[in-house]
Amino acid sequence: MTTLVLVSHPELADSSTQQFLKASLPKTDVVWEHIESQSTIDIEKEQHQLRAADRIILQFPLYWYTAPAGLKQWEDTVLTRNFVYGDRRYPLAGKELGLVVSTGMPATAFQRGGTEGFSLDALLTPFAALAQRARMVWLPTLAIPQFGYLEEPEKLRLVTDYQRYLTQTYPDSLANRQVWFAEQLAKQIAQLPADQRVTGRMLADQFDQRRTAISDLQGTLAMIKEQEDD
Amino acid sequence: MTEETKWLTEQLDRLAQQQPDFTNRAFWLALERVVAEQDRRTEQLGGEVDGRTWSPDRW
């Protein structure tokens, strides 16, 4: 699976959130692009990248309840009517669209009765409408509230949450999580120094056995439920 | 938490602490959370299988 990450931020180098996310990017299967670094938007190249991706991520800080102007300009330039739906070919159909949104306010602010009064889902509706028009699959938004206040354990957690958001099969079920971790385990073990690799392999074996045990139990349960229906 | 999960958690913790790279450390700690989730799910599924097998309605 190829994931295209389009980052919109007027001053990327000054953003600790964006620098952190960049350092957390999965090593493979991801194309990363910063919209505002391009002096002109190459429509053909952008459309080609969109066609080639299976999952498209728009990543930005929330500015006045939406994306920075750079992303809107990119949308208006690249997502032409003909490209998205005009010729009835829908080249983006079936691809997944997700948002990674950082906010200066806490998560609890974005709800009815919260200090902002609206949920992020409500504020970001135009993106969901775009996904619907393009016949794309909408992913639940990954919100990163108040990155600056995160402590180390929370930052460590964000690394893998972000990586999984970019590359794990949707939806985020235990089954899909286990598949993702099993794949990553193999890559991680290969990187370990020899003395740690033995432990790594042992852990991977145990992990697989537990995964199989869960799947067996689910099978047994399904069989019991089927008999109950008879 | 089962003995096996406890052992796995300890191993994962140790491995995480041995990783100089932040993103690699993050991986082993995240795996620890999935292992804990496996533990819970196994227990819940086992409980449900037992519950349904021994349901008085089926006697």
PDB file of C-alpha atoms in Angstrom:
ATOM      1  CA  MET A   1       0.000   0.000   0.000  1.00  0.00           C
ATOM      2  CA  THR A   2       1.250   3.478  -0.871  1.00  0.00           C
ATOM      3  CA  THR A   3       0.329   6.442   1.304  1.00  0.00           C
ATOM      4  CA  LEU A   4       0.662  10.009   0.112  1.00  0.00           C
ATOM      5  CA  VAL A   5       1.119  12.537   2.911  1.00  0.00           C
ATOM      6  CA  LEU A   6       0.433  16.127   1.867  1.00  0.00           C
ATOM      7  CA  VAL A   7       1.541  18.546   4.541  1.00  0.00           C
ATOM      8  CA  SER A   8       0.302  22.108   4.607  1.00  0.00           C
ATOM      9  CA  HIS A   9       2.062  24.513   6.933  1.00  0.00           C
ATOM     10  CA  PRO A  10       3.278  28.030   6.082  1.00  0.00           C
ATOM     11  CA  GLU A  11       6.366  27.691   8.291  1.00  0.00           C
ATOM     12  CA  LEU A  12       7.223  24.034   8.470  1.00  0.00           C
ATOM     13  CA  ALA A  13      10.717  24.420   9.919  1.00  0.00           C
ATOM     14  CA  ASP A  14       9.316  26.266  12.945  1.00  0.00           C
ATOM     15  CA  SER A  15       6.662  23.667  13.691  1.00  0.00           C
ATOM     16  CA  SER A  16       7.769  21.172  16.328  1.00  0.00           C
ATOM     17  CA  THR A  17       4.637  19.100  15.659  1.00  0.00           C
ATOM     18  CA  GLN A  18       5.381  18.770  11.946  1.00  0.00           C
ATOM     19  CA  GLN A  19       9.074  18.070  12.557  1.00  0.00           C
ATOM     20  CA  PHE A  20       8.124  15.361  15.038  1.00  0.00           C
ATOM     21  CA  LEU A  21       5.683  13.775  12.595  1.00  0.00           C
ATOM     22  CA  LYS A  22       8.271  13.911   9.820  1.00  0.00           C
ATOM     23  CA  ALA A  23      10.786  12.084  12.025  1.00  0.00           C
ATOM     24  CA  SER A  24       8.098   9.501  12.835  1.00  0.00           C
ATOM     25  CA  LEU A  25       7.277   8.669   9.192  1.00  0.00           C
ATOM     26  CA  PRO A  26       7.340   4.964   8.314  1.00  0.00           C
ATOM     27  CA  LYS A  27      10.529   4.156   6.376  1.00  0.00           C
ATOM     28  CA  THR A  28       8.749   2.617   3.375  1.00  0.00           C
ATOM     29  CA  ASP A  29       5.568   2.940   1.307  1.00  0.00           C
ATOM     30  CA  VAL A  30       5.072   6.614   2.111  1.00  0.00           C
ATOM     31  CA  VAL A  31       5.431   9.623  -0.195  1.00  0.00           C
ATOM     32  CA  TRP A  32       5.734  12.868   1.759  1.00  0.00           C
ATOM     33  CA  GLU A  33       5.257  16.332   0.294  1.00  0.00           C
ATOM     34  CA  HIS A  34       5.164  19.816   1.760  1.00  0.00           C
ATOM     35  CA  ILE A  35       2.736  21.885  -0.266  1.00  0.00           C
ATOM     36  CA  GLU A  36       4.051  25.360   0.569  1.00  0.00           C
ATOM     37  CA  SER A  37       7.670  24.492  -0.388  1.00  0.00           C
ATOM     38  CA  GLN A  38       6.720  24.296  -4.044  1.00  0.00           C
ATOM     39  CA  SER A  39       7.064  27.578  -5.886  1.00  0.00           C
ATOM     40  CA  THR A  40       4.431  26.496  -8.387  1.00  0.00           C
ATOM     41  CA  ILE A  41       2.004  23.613  -8.178  1.00  0.00           C
ATOM     42  CA  ASP A  42       2.673  21.057 -10.907  1.00  0.00           C
ATOM     43  CA  ILE A  43      -0.873  19.866 -11.578  1.00  0.00           C
ATOM     44  CA  GLU A  44       0.124  16.825 -13.594  1.00  0.00           C
ATOM     45  CA  LYS A  45       2.641  15.634 -11.025  1.00  0.00           C
ATOM     46  CA  GLU A  46       0.182  16.148  -8.175  1.00  0.00           C
ATOM     47  CA  GLN A  47      -2.619  14.339  -9.963  1.00  0.00           C
ATOM     48  CA  HIS A  48      -0.250  11.496 -10.838  1.00  0.00           C
ATOM     49  CA  GLN A  49       0.756  11.167  -7.160  1.00  0.00           C
ATOM     50  CA  LEU A  50      -2.896  11.042  -6.169  1.00  0.00           C
ATOM     51  CA  ARG A  51      -3.634   8.338  -8.736  1.00  0.00           C
ATOM     52  CA  ALA A  52      -0.642   6.279  -7.554  1.00  0.00           C
ATOM     53  CA  ALA A  53      -1.595   6.395  -3.853  1.00  0.00           C
ATOM     54  CA  ASP A  54      -3.957   4.029  -2.053  1.00  0.00           C
ATOM     55  CA  ARG A  55      -4.342   6.305   0.954  1.00  0.00           C
ATOM     56  CA  ILE A  56      -4.140  10.105   0.890  1.00  0.00           C
ATOM     57  CA  ILE A  57      -3.437  12.019   4.081  1.00  0.00           C
ATOM     58  CA  LEU A  58      -3.894  15.777   4.400  1.00  0.00           C
ATOM     59  CA  GLN A  59      -1.869  17.007   7.357  1.00  0.00           C
ATOM     60  CA  PHE A  60      -2.084  20.496   8.783  1.00  0.00           C
ATOM     61  CA  PRO A  61      -2.531  22.687  11.853  1.00  0.00           C
ATOM     62  CA  LEU A  62      -6.051  24.006  12.360  1.00  0.00           C
ATOM     63  CA  TYR A  63      -6.109  27.682  11.357  1.00  0.00           C
ATOM     64  CA  TRP A  64      -9.409  29.418  12.060  1.00  0.00           C
ATOM     65  CA  TYR A  65     -11.230  26.098  12.041  1.00  0.00           C
ATOM     66  CA  THR A  66      -9.887  24.842   8.734  1.00  0.00           C
ATOM     67  CA  ALA A  67      -6.642  24.125   6.871  1.00  0.00           C
ATOM     68  CA  PRO A  68      -4.042  26.816   6.086  1.00  0.00           C
ATOM     69  CA  ALA A  69      -4.596  28.745   2.854  1.00  0.00           C
ATOM     70  CA  GLY A  70      -1.864  26.729   1.082  1.00  0.00           C
ATOM     71  CA  LEU A  71      -3.945  23.577   1.157  1.00  0.00           C
ATOM     72  CA  LYS A  72      -7.036  25.340  -0.160  1.00  0.00           C
ATOM     73  CA  GLN A  73      -4.969  26.743  -3.011  1.00  0.00           C
ATOM     74  CA  TRP A  74      -3.612  23.268  -3.716  1.00  0.00           C
ATOM     75  CA  GLU A  75      -7.160  21.835  -3.729  1.00  0.00           C
ATOM     76  CA  ASP A  76      -8.456  24.549  -6.049  1.00  0.00           C
ATOM     77  CA  THR A  77      -5.535  24.029  -8.440  1.00  0.00           C
ATOM     78  CA  VAL A  78      -5.095  20.243  -8.457  1.00  0.00           C
ATOM     79  CA  LEU A  79      -8.565  18.904  -7.784  1.00  0.00           C
ATOM     80  CA  THR A  80     -10.131  20.101 -10.990  1.00  0.00           C
ATOM     81  CA  ARG A  81     -13.713  19.149 -11.687  1.00  0.00           C
ATOM     82  CA  ASN A  82     -12.684  16.995 -14.617  1.00  0.00           C
ATOM     83  CA  PHE A  83     -10.071  15.182 -12.572  1.00  0.00           C
ATOM     84  CA  VAL A  84     -12.304  14.411  -9.604  1.00  0.00           C
ATOM     85  CA  TYR A  85     -15.608  13.531 -11.256  1.00  0.00           C
ATOM     86  CA  GLY A  86     -16.269  15.499 -14.416  1.00  0.00           C
ATOM     87  CA  ASP A  87     -15.334  12.795 -16.880  1.00  0.00           C
ATOM     88  CA  ARG A  88     -17.198  10.178 -14.818  1.00  0.00           C
ATOM     89  CA  ARG A  89     -14.065   8.126 -14.368  1.00  0.00           C
ATOM     90  CA  TYR A  90     -13.555   8.942 -10.685  1.00  0.00           C
ATOM     91  CA  PRO A  91      -9.803   8.212 -10.494  1.00  0.00           C
ATOM     92  CA  LEU A  92      -9.826   8.628  -6.704  1.00  0.00           C
ATOM     93  CA  ALA A  93     -12.711   6.221  -6.100  1.00  0.00           C
ATOM     94  CA  GLY A  94     -12.005   3.609  -3.447  1.00  0.00           C
ATOM     95  CA  LYS A  95      -8.890   5.395  -2.189  1.00  0.00           C
ATOM     96  CA  GLU A  96      -8.850   6.385   1.459  1.00  0.00           C
ATOM     97  CA  LEU A  97      -8.743  10.006   2.601  1.00  0.00           C
ATOM     98  CA  GLY A  98      -7.640  10.915   6.116  1.00  0.00           C
ATOM     99  CA  LEU A  99      -6.771  14.099   7.992  1.00  0.00           C
ATOM    100  CA  VAL A 100      -4.023  14.596  10.555  1.00  0.00           C
ATOM    101  CA  VAL A 101      -4.921  17.818  12.334  1.00  0.00           C
ATOM    102  CA  SER A 102      -3.000  19.510  15.113  1.00  0.00           C
ATOM    103  CA  THR A 103      -4.822  21.964  17.332  1.00  0.00           C
ATOM    104  CA  GLY A 104      -3.771  24.545  19.896  1.00  0.00           C
ATOM    105  CA  MET A 105      -6.822  23.810  22.021  1.00  0.00           C
ATOM    106  CA  PRO A 106      -7.397  20.580  23.980  1.00  0.00           C
ATOM    107  CA  ALA A 107      -9.526  17.775  22.546  1.00  0.00           C
ATOM    108  CA  THR A 108     -12.355  18.554  24.982  1.00  0.00           C
ATOM    109  CA  ALA A 109     -12.728  22.054  23.462  1.00  0.00           C
ATOM    110  CA  PHE A 110     -14.065  20.545  20.251  1.00  0.00           C
ATOM    111  CA  GLN A 111     -17.546  19.486  21.258  1.00  0.00           C
ATOM    112  CA  ARG A 112     -20.907  21.066  21.970  1.00  0.00           C
ATOM    113  CA  GLY A 113     -20.471  22.906  25.247  1.00  0.00           C
ATOM    114  CA  GLY A 114     -16.703  22.908  24.845  1.00  0.00           C
ATOM    115  CA  THR A 115     -14.909  26.240  24.493  1.00  0.00           C
ATOM    116  CA  GLU A 116     -14.868  25.917  20.675  1.00  0.00           C
ATOM    117  CA  GLY A 117     -18.427  24.590  20.564  1.00  0.00           C
ATOM    118  CA  PHE A 118     -18.007  22.437  17.460  1.00  0.00           C
ATOM    119  CA  SER A 119     -16.466  19.013  16.901  1.00  0.00           C
ATOM    120  CA  LEU A 120     -13.537  18.645  14.507  1.00  0.00           C
ATOM    121  CA  ASP A 121     -15.752  16.396  12.383  1.00  0.00           C
ATOM    122  CA  ALA A 122     -18.243  19.244  12.050  1.00  0.00           C
ATOM    123  CA  LEU A 123     -15.597  21.868  11.302  1.00  0.00           C
ATOM    124  CA  LEU A 124     -13.865  19.724   8.711  1.00  0.00           C
ATOM    125  CA  THR A 125     -17.043  18.730   6.875  1.00  0.00           C
ATOM    126  CA  PRO A 126     -15.893  20.184   3.512  1.00  0.00           C
ATOM    127  CA  PHE A 127     -13.119  17.562   3.378  1.00  0.00           C
ATOM    128  CA  ALA A 128     -15.609  14.783   4.060  1.00  0.00           C
ATOM    129  CA  ALA A 129     -17.828  16.206   1.319  1.00  0.00           C
ATOM    130  CA  LEU A 130     -14.870  16.142  -1.055  1.00  0.00           C
ATOM    131  CA  ALA A 131     -14.216  12.487  -0.162  1.00  0.00           C
ATOM    132  CA  GLN A 132     -17.845  11.683  -0.832  1.00  0.00           C
ATOM    133  CA  ARG A 133     -17.888  13.510  -4.164  1.00  0.00           C
ATOM    134  CA  ALA A 134     -14.700  11.712  -5.247  1.00  0.00           C
ATOM    135  CA  ARG A 135     -16.144   8.385  -4.026  1.00  0.00           C
ATOM    136  CA  MET A 136     -13.316   7.947  -1.573  1.00  0.00           C
ATOM    137  CA  VAL A 137     -13.364   6.169   1.774  1.00  0.00           C
ATOM    138  CA  TRP A 138     -13.260   8.639   4.672  1.00  0.00           C
ATOM    139  CA  LEU A 139     -10.941   7.718   7.553  1.00  0.00           C
ATOM    140  CA  PRO A 140     -11.605   8.895  11.105  1.00  0.00           C
ATOM    141  CA  THR A 141      -9.506  12.049  11.660  1.00  0.00           C
ATOM    142  CA  LEU A 142      -6.304  11.786  13.676  1.00  0.00           C
ATOM    143  CA  ALA A 143      -6.329  14.850  15.929  1.00  0.00           C
ATOM    144  CA  ILE A 144      -3.185  15.967  17.724  1.00  0.00           C
ATOM    145  CA  PRO A 145      -4.278  18.454  20.379  1.00  0.00           C
ATOM    146  CA  GLN A 146      -1.678  20.587  22.158  1.00  0.00           C
ATOM    147  CA  PHE A 147       1.435  18.775  21.007  1.00  0.00           C
ATOM    148  CA  GLY A 148       3.580  21.152  23.042  1.00  0.00           C
ATOM    149  CA  TYR A 149       2.100  19.851  26.280  1.00  0.00           C
ATOM    150  CA  LEU A 150       2.754  16.164  25.548  1.00  0.00           C
ATOM    151  CA  GLU A 151       5.064  14.308  27.923  1.00  0.00           C
ATOM    152  CA  GLU A 152       7.510  11.698  26.656  1.00  0.00           C
ATOM    153  CA  PRO A 153       5.223   8.644  27.114  1.00  0.00           C
ATOM    154  CA  GLU A 154       2.500  10.439  25.127  1.00  0.00           C
ATOM    155  CA  LYS A 155       4.957  11.378  22.407  1.00  0.00           C
ATOM    156  CA  LEU A 156       6.160   7.777  22.190  1.00  0.00           C
ATOM    157  CA  ARG A 157       2.569   6.700  21.789  1.00  0.00           C
ATOM    158  CA  LEU A 158       1.947   9.287  19.096  1.00  0.00           C
ATOM    159  CA  VAL A 159       4.820   7.874  16.990  1.00  0.00           C
ATOM    160  CA  THR A 160       3.102   4.518  16.472  1.00  0.00           C
ATOM    161  CA  ASP A 161      -0.431   5.937  16.406  1.00  0.00           C
ATOM    162  CA  TYR A 162       0.687   8.156  13.533  1.00  0.00           C
ATOM    163  CA  GLN A 163       2.529   5.362  11.732  1.00  0.00           C
ATOM    164  CA  ARG A 164      -0.507   3.108  12.035  1.00  0.00           C
ATOM    165  CA  TYR A 165      -2.761   5.885  10.784  1.00  0.00           C
ATOM    166  CA  LEU A 166      -0.605   6.117   7.679  1.00  0.00           C
ATOM    167  CA  THR A 167      -0.100   2.436   6.903  1.00  0.00           C
ATOM    168  CA  GLN A 168      -2.350   0.112   8.908  1.00  0.00           C
ATOM    169  CA  THR A 169      -5.357  -1.461   7.180  1.00  0.00           C
ATOM    170  CA  TYR A 170      -8.615   0.328   7.956  1.00  0.00           C
ATOM    171  CA  PRO A 171     -10.600  -0.065  10.234  1.00  0.00           C
ATOM    172  CA  ASP A 172      -8.483   0.022  13.383  1.00  0.00           C
ATOM    173  CA  SER A 173      -9.619  -3.347  14.775  1.00  0.00           C
ATOM    174  CA  LEU A 174      -7.560  -5.687  16.962  1.00  0.00           C
ATOM    175  CA  ALA A 175      -7.256  -8.063  13.981  1.00  0.00           C
ATOM    176  CA  ASN A 176      -5.828  -5.292  11.766  1.00  0.00           C
ATOM    177  CA  ARG A 177      -3.606  -4.029  14.562  1.00  0.00           C
ATOM    178  CA  GLN A 178      -2.150  -7.511  15.033  1.00  0.00           C
ATOM    179  CA  VAL A 179      -1.411  -7.822  11.320  1.00  0.00           C
ATOM    180  CA  TRP A 180       0.333  -4.435  11.303  1.00  0.00           C
ATOM    181  CA  PHE A 181       2.439  -5.215  14.375  1.00  0.00           C
ATOM    182  CA  ALA A 182       3.390  -8.657  13.021  1.00  0.00           C
ATOM    183  CA  GLU A 183       4.668  -7.037   9.802  1.00  0.00           C
ATOM    184  CA  GLN A 184       6.566  -4.351  11.679  1.00  0.00           C
ATOM    185  CA  LEU A 185       7.996  -6.916  14.090  1.00  0.00           C
ATOM    186  CA  ALA A 186       9.837  -8.643  11.269  1.00  0.00           C
ATOM    187  CA  LYS A 187      11.376  -5.310  10.184  1.00  0.00           C
ATOM    188  CA  GLN A 188      12.254  -4.310  13.743  1.00  0.00           C
ATOM    189  CA  ILE A 189      13.892  -7.653  14.512  1.00  0.00           C
ATOM    190  CA  ALA A 190      16.061  -7.364  11.405  1.00  0.00           C
ATOM    191  CA  GLN A 191      17.394  -4.043  12.765  1.00  0.00           C
ATOM    192  CA  LEU A 192      18.226  -5.329  16.243  1.00  0.00           C
ATOM    193  CA  PRO A 193      21.804  -6.116  17.269  1.00  0.00           C
ATOM    194  CA  ALA A 194      22.466  -9.889  17.332  1.00  0.00           C
ATOM    195  CA  ASP A 195      22.167 -10.286  21.124  1.00  0.00           C
ATOM    196  CA  GLN A 196      18.715  -8.656  21.156  1.00  0.00           C
ATOM    197  CA  ARG A 197      17.515 -10.442  18.030  1.00  0.00           C
ATOM    198  CA  VAL A 198      17.034 -13.744  19.879  1.00  0.00           C
ATOM    199  CA  THR A 199      14.636 -12.048  22.309  1.00  0.00           C
ATOM    200  CA  GLY A 200      12.942 -10.305  19.391  1.00  0.00           C
ATOM    201  CA  ARG A 201      12.288 -13.601  17.612  1.00  0.00           C
ATOM    202  CA  MET A 202      10.999 -15.229  20.768  1.00  0.00           C
ATOM    203  CA  LEU A 203       8.592 -12.324  21.272  1.00  0.00           C
ATOM    204  CA  ALA A 204       7.424 -12.557  17.668  1.00  0.00           C
ATOM    205  CA  ASP A 205       6.697 -16.286  18.086  1.00  0.00           C
ATOM    206  CA  GLN A 206       4.704 -15.661  21.253  1.00  0.00           C
ATOM    207  CA  PHE A 207       2.844 -12.817  19.601  1.00  0.00           C
ATOM    208  CA  ASP A 208       1.850 -15.069  16.695  1.00  0.00           C
ATOM    209  CA  GLN A 209       0.731 -17.860  19.002  1.00  0.00           C
ATOM    210  CA  ARG A 210      -1.482 -15.462  20.911  1.00  0.00           C
ATOM    211  CA  ARG A 211      -2.905 -14.125  17.674  1.00  0.00           C
ATOM    212  CA  THR A 212      -3.756 -17.669  16.570  1.00  0.00           C
ATOM    213  CA  ALA A 213      -5.292 -18.458  19.978  1.00  0.00           C
ATOM    214  CA  ILE A 214      -7.614 -15.440  19.661  1.00  0.00           C
ATOM    215  CA  SER A 215      -8.597 -16.393  16.155  1.00  0.00           C
ATOM    216  CA  ASP A 216      -9.311 -19.992  17.308  1.00  0.00           C
ATOM    217  CA  LEU A 217     -11.476 -18.739  20.166  1.00  0.00           C
ATOM    218  CA  GLN A 218     -13.366 -16.495  17.744  1.00  0.00           C
ATOM    219  CA  GLY A 219     -13.910 -19.523  15.508  1.00  0.00           C
ATOM    220  CA  THR A 220     -15.236 -21.593  18.417  1.00  0.00           C
ATOM    221  CA  LEU A 221     -17.527 -18.778  19.478  1.00  0.00           C
ATOM    222  CA  ALA A 222     -18.879 -18.335  15.962  1.00  0.00           C
ATOM    223  CA  MET A 223     -19.639 -22.061  15.857  1.00  0.00           C
ATOM    224  CA  ILE A 224     -21.469 -21.950  19.217  1.00  0.00           C
ATOM    225  CA  LYS A 225     -23.501 -18.914  18.098  1.00  0.00           C
ATOM    226  CA  GLU A 226     -24.396 -20.664  14.870  1.00  0.00           C
ATOM    227  CA  GLN A 227     -25.697 -23.671  16.804  1.00  0.00           C
ATOM    228  CA  GLU A 228     -27.687 -21.383  19.100  1.00  0.00           C
ATOM    229  CA  ASP A 229     -29.441 -19.966  16.035  1.00  0.00           C
ATOM    230  CA  ASP A 230     -30.548 -23.424  14.884  1.00  0.00           C
TER     231      ASP A 230
ATOM    232  CA  MET B   1      -2.546 -10.485  33.708  1.00  0.00           C
ATOM    233  CA  THR B   2      -1.284 -14.003  32.935  1.00  0.00           C
ATOM    234  CA  GLU B   3       2.266 -15.094  33.761  1.00  0.00           C
ATOM    235  CA  GLU B   4       3.024 -15.261  30.039  1.00  0.00           C
ATOM    236  CA  THR B   5       1.836 -11.693  29.504  1.00  0.00           C
ATOM    237  CA  LYS B   6       3.866 -10.529  32.478  1.00  0.00           C
ATOM    238  CA  TRP B   7       6.972 -12.157  31.028  1.00  0.00           C
ATOM    239  CA  LEU B   8       6.292 -10.699  27.565  1.00  0.00           C
ATOM    240  CA  THR B   9       5.771  -7.246  29.042  1.00  0.00           C
ATOM    241  CA  GLU B  10       9.075  -7.410  30.903  1.00  0.00           C
ATOM    242  CA  GLN B  11      10.927  -8.505  27.780  1.00  0.00           C
ATOM    243  CA  LEU B  12       9.298  -5.770  25.697  1.00  0.00           C
ATOM    244  CA  ASP B  13      10.097  -3.166  28.317  1.00  0.00           C
ATOM    245  CA  ARG B  14      13.730  -4.209  28.396  1.00  0.00           C
ATOM    246  CA  LEU B  15      14.010  -4.251  24.626  1.00  0.00           C
ATOM    247  CA  ALA B  16      12.383  -0.803  24.432  1.00  0.00           C
ATOM    248  CA  GLN B  17      14.860   0.612  26.919  1.00  0.00           C
ATOM    249  CA  GLN B  18      17.763  -0.768  24.896  1.00  0.00           C
ATOM    250  CA  GLN B  19      16.751   1.146  21.743  1.00  0.00           C
ATOM    251  CA  PRO B  20      18.608   4.430  21.287  1.00  0.00           C
ATOM    252  CA  ASP B  21      16.250   5.502  18.492  1.00  0.00           C
ATOM    253  CA  PHE B  22      13.038   7.159  19.713  1.00  0.00           C
ATOM    254  CA  THR B  23      10.778   5.665  17.017  1.00  0.00           C
ATOM    255  CA  ASN B  24      12.121   2.142  17.596  1.00  0.00           C
ATOM    256  CA  ARG B  25      11.575   2.492  21.342  1.00  0.00           C
ATOM    257  CA  ALA B  26       8.035   3.661  20.580  1.00  0.00           C
ATOM    258  CA  PHE B  27       7.398   0.477  18.585  1.00  0.00           C
ATOM    259  CA  TRP B  28       8.265  -1.965  21.381  1.00  0.00           C
ATOM    260  CA  LEU B  29       6.199   0.016  23.883  1.00  0.00           C
ATOM    261  CA  ALA B  30       3.238   0.074  21.508  1.00  0.00           C
ATOM    262  CA  LEU B  31       3.561  -3.679  21.042  1.00  0.00           C
ATOM    263  CA  GLU B  32       3.317  -3.990  24.808  1.00  0.00           C
ATOM    264  CA  ARG B  33      -0.138  -2.377  24.639  1.00  0.00           C
ATOM    265  CA  VAL B  34      -1.294  -4.799  21.932  1.00  0.00           C
ATOM    266  CA  VAL B  35      -0.041  -7.726  24.002  1.00  0.00           C
ATOM    267  CA  ALA B  36      -2.105  -6.425  26.945  1.00  0.00           C
ATOM    268  CA  GLU B  37      -5.086  -6.129  24.617  1.00  0.00           C
ATOM    269  CA  GLN B  38      -4.556  -9.730  23.424  1.00  0.00           C
ATOM    270  CA  ASP B  39      -4.629 -10.767  27.061  1.00  0.00           C
ATOM    271  CA  ARG B  40      -7.941  -9.025  27.701  1.00  0.00           C
ATOM    272  CA  ARG B  41      -9.517 -10.284  24.489  1.00  0.00           C
ATOM    273  CA  THR B  42      -8.432 -13.883  25.151  1.00  0.00           C
ATOM    274  CA  GLU B  43      -9.924 -13.735  28.632  1.00  0.00           C
ATOM    275  CA  GLN B  44     -13.179 -12.179  27.401  1.00  0.00           C
ATOM    276  CA  LEU B  45     -13.546 -14.624  24.518  1.00  0.00           C
ATOM    277  CA  GLY B  46     -12.745 -17.564  26.827  1.00  0.00           C
ATOM    278  CA  GLY B  47     -15.353 -16.281  29.267  1.00  0.00           C
ATOM    279  CA  GLU B  48     -17.947 -15.969  26.542  1.00  0.00           C
ATOM    280  CA  VAL B  49     -17.248 -19.477  25.231  1.00  0.00           C
ATOM    281  CA  ASP B  50     -17.628 -20.857  28.780  1.00  0.00           C
ATOM    282  CA  GLY B  51     -20.747 -18.810  29.411  1.00  0.00           C
ATOM    283  CA  ARG B  52     -22.468 -19.945  26.259  1.00  0.00           C
ATOM    284  CA  THR B  53     -21.387 -23.572  26.655  1.00  0.00           C
ATOM    285  CA  TRP B  54     -22.760 -23.722  30.206  1.00  0.00           C
ATOM    286  CA  SER B  55     -25.888 -21.680  29.595  1.00  0.00           C
ATOM    287  CA  PRO B  56     -28.806 -23.166  31.647  1.00  0.00           C
ATOM    288  CA  ASP B  57     -31.037 -22.693  28.580  1.00  0.00           C
ATOM    289  CA  ARG B  58     -29.025 -25.403  26.861  1.00  0.00           C
ATOM    290  CA  TRP B  59     -29.358 -27.980  29.654  1.00  0.00           C
TER     291      TRP B  59
END
